[in-house]
XYZ file of C-alpha atoms in Angstrom:
427
model
C 32.222 23.908 16.320
C 28.900 22.625 17.020
C 28.343 20.195 14.353
C 24.704 20.847 13.556
C 22.710 23.098 11.320
C 19.274 24.663 11.257
C 17.404 24.988 8.005
C 16.518 28.502 6.996
C 12.934 29.628 7.227
C 11.191 30.064 3.898
C 11.842 33.434 2.373
C 9.488 35.764 0.606
C 11.054 34.660 -2.654
C 9.729 31.179 -1.987
C 6.319 32.354 -0.811
C 5.410 35.426 -2.849
C 2.762 37.646 -1.329
C 0.794 40.249 -3.236
C -0.433 43.441 -1.589
C -3.991 42.119 -1.916
C -3.225 38.847 -0.145
C -1.251 40.712 2.473
C -4.219 42.929 3.253
C -6.372 39.845 3.466
C -4.107 38.511 6.199
C -4.154 41.773 8.094
C -0.611 42.876 7.265
C -0.172 46.580 7.822
C 0.893 49.324 5.450
C 4.271 49.242 7.180
C 4.700 45.574 6.314
C 3.806 46.292 2.684
C 6.377 49.059 2.578
C 8.858 46.461 3.735
C 8.028 44.242 0.764
C 8.111 47.018 -1.783
C 11.824 46.527 -2.399
C 11.562 42.757 -2.651
C 10.842 40.991 -5.846
C 18.697 34.220 5.473
C 28.493 27.143 18.981
C 27.616 24.609 20.667
C 31.010 24.645 20.484
C 30.100 21.371 21.767
C 26.625 20.149 21.821
C 25.552 21.168 25.156
C 26.127 24.396 26.897
C 29.680 23.506 27.128
C 29.493 23.938 23.598
C 30.191 27.105 21.968
C 28.884 27.441 18.494
C 26.388 28.332 15.906
C 23.655 26.640 14.051
C 23.996 26.941 10.331
C 21.290 28.220 8.025
C 21.846 26.956 4.495
C 19.271 28.470 2.189
C 18.984 30.258 -1.139
C 20.940 33.504 -1.060
C 18.602 36.368 -0.171
C 19.023 39.818 -1.731
C 19.481 42.326 1.073
C 16.587 44.406 -0.280
C 14.162 41.591 0.570
C 15.246 41.008 4.176
C 12.481 43.159 5.613
C 9.671 41.274 3.873
C 10.288 37.870 5.459
C 7.668 36.960 8.038
C 7.393 34.240 10.687
C 3.980 33.231 12.012
C 3.035 33.671 15.668
C 0.319 30.986 15.838
C 1.245 27.367 15.243
C 1.994 23.970 16.723
C 5.283 25.233 18.142
C 6.330 28.690 19.226
C 8.340 30.713 16.696
C 12.066 31.180 17.162
C 12.962 27.482 17.443
C 13.170 25.951 13.966
C 13.546 29.164 11.939
C 16.938 30.043 10.488
C 19.463 32.125 12.400
C 18.539 35.796 12.656
C 20.904 38.752 12.364
C 19.992 40.363 15.693
C 18.800 38.932 18.975
C 17.858 39.863 22.537
C 17.535 37.413 25.417
C 15.641 38.760 28.418
C 14.631 37.331 31.798
C 12.077 38.762 34.217
C 11.070 37.993 37.794
C 7.479 38.407 38.899
C 7.050 41.455 41.125
C 6.136 41.120 44.788
C 2.435 40.365 45.079
C 2.059 39.231 41.459
C 0.593 35.748 41.184
C -1.178 33.497 38.733
C -3.850 36.035 37.760
C -1.311 38.767 37.052
C 0.954 36.362 35.189
C -1.926 35.284 32.950
C -2.747 38.912 32.134
C 0.920 39.550 31.307
C 1.192 36.547 28.964
C -2.009 37.677 27.293
C -0.504 41.152 26.720
C 2.806 39.758 25.548
C 1.143 37.363 23.122
C -1.011 40.106 21.602
C 2.054 42.316 21.171
C 4.123 39.500 19.661
C 1.414 38.609 17.156
C 1.146 42.194 15.907
C 4.858 42.927 15.773
C 5.668 39.665 13.974
C 3.114 40.684 11.320
C 4.904 44.000 10.831
C 2.219 45.986 12.612
C 2.484 48.551 15.391
C 2.309 47.527 19.040
C -1.256 47.373 20.418
C -0.723 50.577 22.406
C 1.880 53.316 22.871
C 3.949 52.248 19.870
C 7.320 53.998 19.769
C 7.497 54.227 15.940
C 11.038 52.805 16.034
C 10.180 50.256 13.330
C 7.616 52.336 11.429
C 9.421 52.061 8.087
C 10.363 48.366 8.347
C 8.679 45.148 7.413
C 8.476 42.081 9.703
C 12.154 41.256 9.070
C 11.703 37.637 10.233
C 10.882 38.808 13.771
C 10.201 36.010 16.251
C 9.276 36.346 19.933
C 9.403 33.256 22.155
C 8.274 32.890 25.786
C 9.348 30.467 28.507
C 8.948 29.771 32.237
C 11.751 29.326 34.751
C 11.808 27.122 37.851
C 10.777 29.910 40.237
C 7.694 30.877 38.213
C 5.681 27.929 39.465
C 6.143 28.622 43.169
C 5.249 32.284 42.750
C 2.025 31.437 40.914
C 0.939 28.504 43.106
C 1.478 26.060 40.259
C 4.156 23.876 41.848
C 2.288 20.692 40.932
C 2.476 21.688 37.272
C 6.235 22.236 37.306
C 7.883 19.656 34.988
C 10.569 17.412 36.455
C 12.646 18.299 33.372
C 12.847 21.832 34.792
C 14.813 20.725 37.847
C 17.932 22.907 38.219
C 20.866 21.936 36.051
C 23.715 20.207 37.895
C 26.793 22.177 38.850
C 29.694 21.855 36.427
C 33.282 22.345 37.503
C 33.943 24.624 34.546
C 31.148 27.057 35.512
C 31.937 30.606 36.615
C 28.308 31.693 36.832
C 27.062 35.160 37.649
C 23.819 34.483 39.548
C 22.502 37.947 38.719
C 22.628 37.072 35.014
C 21.251 33.531 35.380
C 17.797 31.929 35.651
C 14.601 34.018 36.045
C 10.845 33.442 36.385
C 10.079 34.362 32.771
C 12.282 34.274 29.676
C 11.802 36.012 26.331
C 13.835 35.383 23.182
C 13.624 38.020 20.453
C 15.210 37.586 17.031
C 14.980 39.583 13.789
C 17.004 40.366 10.685
C 16.935 44.089 11.419
C 18.392 45.702 14.548
C 15.662 48.328 14.895
C 12.891 45.752 14.506
C 14.500 43.643 17.231
C 14.928 46.625 19.569
C 11.361 47.750 18.903
C 10.115 44.353 20.071
C 12.392 44.399 23.115
C 11.078 47.800 24.191
C 7.460 46.780 23.654
C 7.892 43.599 25.729
C 9.570 45.526 28.526
C 6.823 48.163 28.599
C 4.125 45.473 28.625
C 5.677 43.972 31.753
C 4.563 47.063 33.644
C 4.332 46.456 37.380
C 3.824 42.707 36.972
C 7.418 41.692 36.290
C 10.798 43.362 36.734
C 13.805 42.892 34.502
C 16.345 40.407 35.879
C 18.892 40.383 33.043
C 19.160 41.119 29.340
C 21.742 40.113 26.710
C 22.217 41.246 23.105
C 23.521 39.128 20.238
C 24.055 38.972 16.500
C 24.620 36.639 13.566
C 25.476 37.147 9.930
C 22.765 38.974 7.981
C 20.937 36.802 5.413
C 22.263 37.577 1.953
C 25.668 38.741 3.190
C 27.495 35.829 1.530
C 27.754 35.015 -2.157
C 26.219 31.592 -1.598
C 24.509 29.724 1.238
C 26.960 28.419 3.816
C 27.262 27.348 7.413
C 27.744 30.289 9.758
C 31.018 31.109 11.507
C 31.392 31.940 15.177
C 33.747 34.518 16.698
C 36.588 31.993 16.709
C 36.325 31.888 12.924
C 35.131 28.288 12.821
C 32.252 27.014 10.696
C 29.744 26.103 13.336
C 26.561 24.130 12.832
C 27.336 21.370 10.372
C 25.637 18.554 12.282
C 22.676 20.340 13.859
C 19.566 18.125 13.718
C 17.185 19.020 10.899
C 13.381 19.048 10.880
C 13.551 16.551 8.020
C 15.240 13.986 10.281
C 12.899 11.146 11.197
C 13.616 11.559 14.916
C 13.720 15.378 14.991
C 10.429 15.919 16.832
C 11.194 13.182 19.334
C 14.498 14.777 20.246
C 13.466 18.435 20.210
C 9.792 18.663 21.202
C 7.678 17.289 24.037
C 5.148 14.862 22.500
C 1.461 15.720 22.397
C 0.905 12.973 24.982
C 3.731 14.242 27.166
C 3.672 15.100 30.852
C 2.682 17.642 32.008
C -0.067 18.084 29.429
C 0.420 21.855 29.159
C 3.916 21.273 27.707
C 2.583 19.343 24.685
C 4.544 20.348 21.565
C 6.809 22.529 23.673
C 10.547 22.338 24.249
C 13.159 23.127 26.884
C 15.702 25.888 26.288
C 19.122 25.886 27.921
C 20.677 29.344 27.798
C 24.387 29.870 28.513
C 26.572 32.959 28.184
C 29.871 31.486 27.031
C 32.808 33.841 26.910
C 35.448 33.047 24.320
C 39.016 33.787 25.434
C 39.862 35.200 22.038
C 43.272 36.614 22.888
C 44.480 33.133 23.838
C 42.689 31.456 20.935
C 44.114 33.803 18.331
C 47.673 33.066 19.479
C 47.295 29.502 18.178
C 48.313 28.586 14.665
C 45.528 27.547 12.308
C 46.736 23.948 12.551
C 46.560 24.075 16.350
C 43.044 25.569 16.221
C 41.950 22.800 13.874
C 43.332 20.168 16.258
C 41.299 21.696 19.116
C 38.090 21.463 17.101
C 38.787 18.414 14.920
C 37.762 20.199 11.704
C 39.452 22.362 9.084
C 38.939 26.040 9.675
C 38.569 26.979 6.007
C 35.672 24.694 5.097
C 34.620 22.756 8.207
C 35.671 19.385 6.801
C 36.740 16.780 9.390
C 40.485 16.326 9.790
C 39.954 12.740 8.655
C 39.172 14.026 5.161
C 36.326 14.843 2.797
C 34.122 17.913 2.855
C 32.006 19.553 5.549
C 29.286 16.903 5.511
C 31.593 13.870 5.269
C 31.191 11.596 8.326
C 34.155 11.915 10.674
C 36.434 8.866 10.714
C 37.419 8.649 14.372
C 39.705 5.646 13.816
C 41.876 7.125 11.068
C 45.540 7.485 11.987
C 48.515 9.276 10.464
C 51.945 7.916 9.510
C 52.977 7.989 13.193
C 49.965 5.940 14.199
C 48.273 8.881 15.941
C 44.602 9.717 15.486
C 44.140 12.476 12.889
C 41.139 13.680 14.927
C 42.707 14.077 18.395
C 41.130 12.213 21.305
C 40.283 15.496 23.045
C 39.041 17.302 19.922
C 35.785 19.110 20.547
C 34.005 17.605 17.547
C 34.937 14.075 18.645
C 33.731 14.498 22.236
C 30.404 16.130 21.342
C 29.264 13.627 18.723
C 25.793 12.249 19.568
C 26.959 8.688 18.890
C 29.592 9.195 21.598
C 27.011 10.497 24.079
C 24.263 7.889 24.038
C 22.511 9.644 21.159
C 22.171 12.910 23.106
C 21.303 15.699 20.720
C 19.946 19.216 20.832
C 19.038 21.955 18.378
C 21.497 24.789 18.831
C 20.330 28.235 17.806
C 22.704 30.781 19.320
C 23.784 34.372 18.863
C 27.293 35.776 19.107
C 27.847 38.694 21.441
C 30.387 41.451 22.047
C 29.978 43.583 25.167
C 33.042 45.793 24.802
C 36.509 45.396 26.295
C 37.876 44.966 29.786
C 40.198 47.600 31.225
C 43.205 45.705 29.895
C 41.743 45.504 26.384
C 40.523 41.915 26.652
C 37.358 41.488 24.533
C 34.203 40.510 26.393
C 32.860 38.441 23.518
C 31.593 34.975 22.802
C 28.373 33.059 22.411
C 24.846 33.408 23.739
C 24.276 29.686 23.544
C 20.650 28.598 23.185
C 19.796 24.939 22.665
C 16.457 23.180 22.395
C 15.525 19.642 23.406
C 12.591 17.556 24.546
C 14.380 16.820 27.825
C 17.576 18.556 28.991
C 18.536 15.509 31.054
C 18.800 13.564 27.785
C 20.092 16.430 25.646
C 22.256 19.094 27.213
C 23.327 17.500 30.489
C 25.085 14.311 29.229
C 27.180 16.236 26.727
C 28.049 19.028 29.124
C 29.124 16.515 31.750
C 31.464 14.933 29.240
C 32.840 18.304 28.185
C 33.248 19.203 31.847
C 35.751 16.385 32.197
C 37.921 18.296 29.771
C 38.121 18.760 26.037
C 40.681 20.737 24.100
C 38.329 23.695 23.752
C 37.599 24.106 27.468
C 40.727 26.198 28.126
C 39.546 28.768 25.570
C 35.978 29.331 26.843
C 34.283 30.235 30.127
C 30.628 29.699 31.093
C 29.502 32.891 32.828
C 25.688 32.644 33.037
C 23.071 29.902 32.750
C 19.335 29.344 32.634
C 16.819 26.593 31.924
C 13.298 27.389 30.731
C 10.157 25.430 29.870
C 8.832 26.777 26.574
C 5.230 25.647 25.982
C 3.835 24.777 22.583
C 2.546 27.423 20.220
C -0.659 29.338 20.833
C -3.674 28.577 18.671
C -5.834 31.283 17.142
C -7.469 33.223 19.958
C -5.074 31.803 22.577
C -2.087 33.263 24.376
C 1.162 31.471 25.135
C 0.947 29.480 28.366
C -2.850 29.603 28.549
C -3.157 25.862 29.099
C -0.898 26.176 32.163
C -2.351 29.346 33.629
C -6.017 28.543 32.995
C -5.896 24.735 32.983
């Protein structure tokens, strides 16, 4: 459904690493063991969208999954432009009573130190649980963000970005406040479930008495190497989802996704804003539709993601094409038509979601859908315009329900010797 795809992070096959060079970079024995076997919706563009980002890349042998490593330090935080990961955890915390700016700074310092070590395939700085002892880095990424309430609790109201103003209410929302928002947000992704859980547990333990858990959600994607050839991912509705995701090679990618270095406030330079939505898919209703009816809802063929106007997955959609009866072949309320950037003033976002399944209701209805995460330089120019349009009604809206929501300011990456958010908390 979403029409946009994320390029896969470089794999170990593209960047070979010898044991000697690994030791030189401080990679642990555990990380080397991981490389021993080695020789990747919006449905709609905004949070009204349910869908996946795609991750086309060279097929990766499953034996090499553990050796792939993302870097903690950099211009941007990890977990934004990397390819989709097989397992994910989204977690929000609220600062504890009495915790202020000083305590928050100490927490971000702890979290950053833990993230750096775990992403390198090393043990946590203290009290490691040994859960991931035998694994390599497995493409682990840990990303940190600040919610609206964080700034009041730390006395930093003047540093709160206007882009972090609460999202408008949408008529299609059925939000659970207990599973929405939060002072602090952490995104964890990895290609191994134990590596991801290990990071989740370490982050939670590091919070100590400074922050208390507000909510936590678990997600998944296809494991890299599980398909015979690289392809766009499918969501739980069975649709290819991610064909038109913006790519880092696009000339306007940084402008759309990241706050410029000269942006305001200064501490958000090279950062981004994450909109997080728990979107339940009403799968029992969806699966009653014929394939042709499902394709009309989305505006694309289910088998290969090609637009109903013809061609293959990457062929531009012809919105004016009609059939023998003079009717549009891509229906006027088709999801792919309504969410196109050129139909929304150029609004675009980088979608990087996880699917979820949290069991079944008492009547057997699956509690499943999408943990929608999208990135943009300004949510008022990215997520909001598209979601407003979707809120007026598209064909997909009767098959999804938005149950939780959050908006977080995610600062730029930490330099060597820095922790995430240092320019805000010590500026």
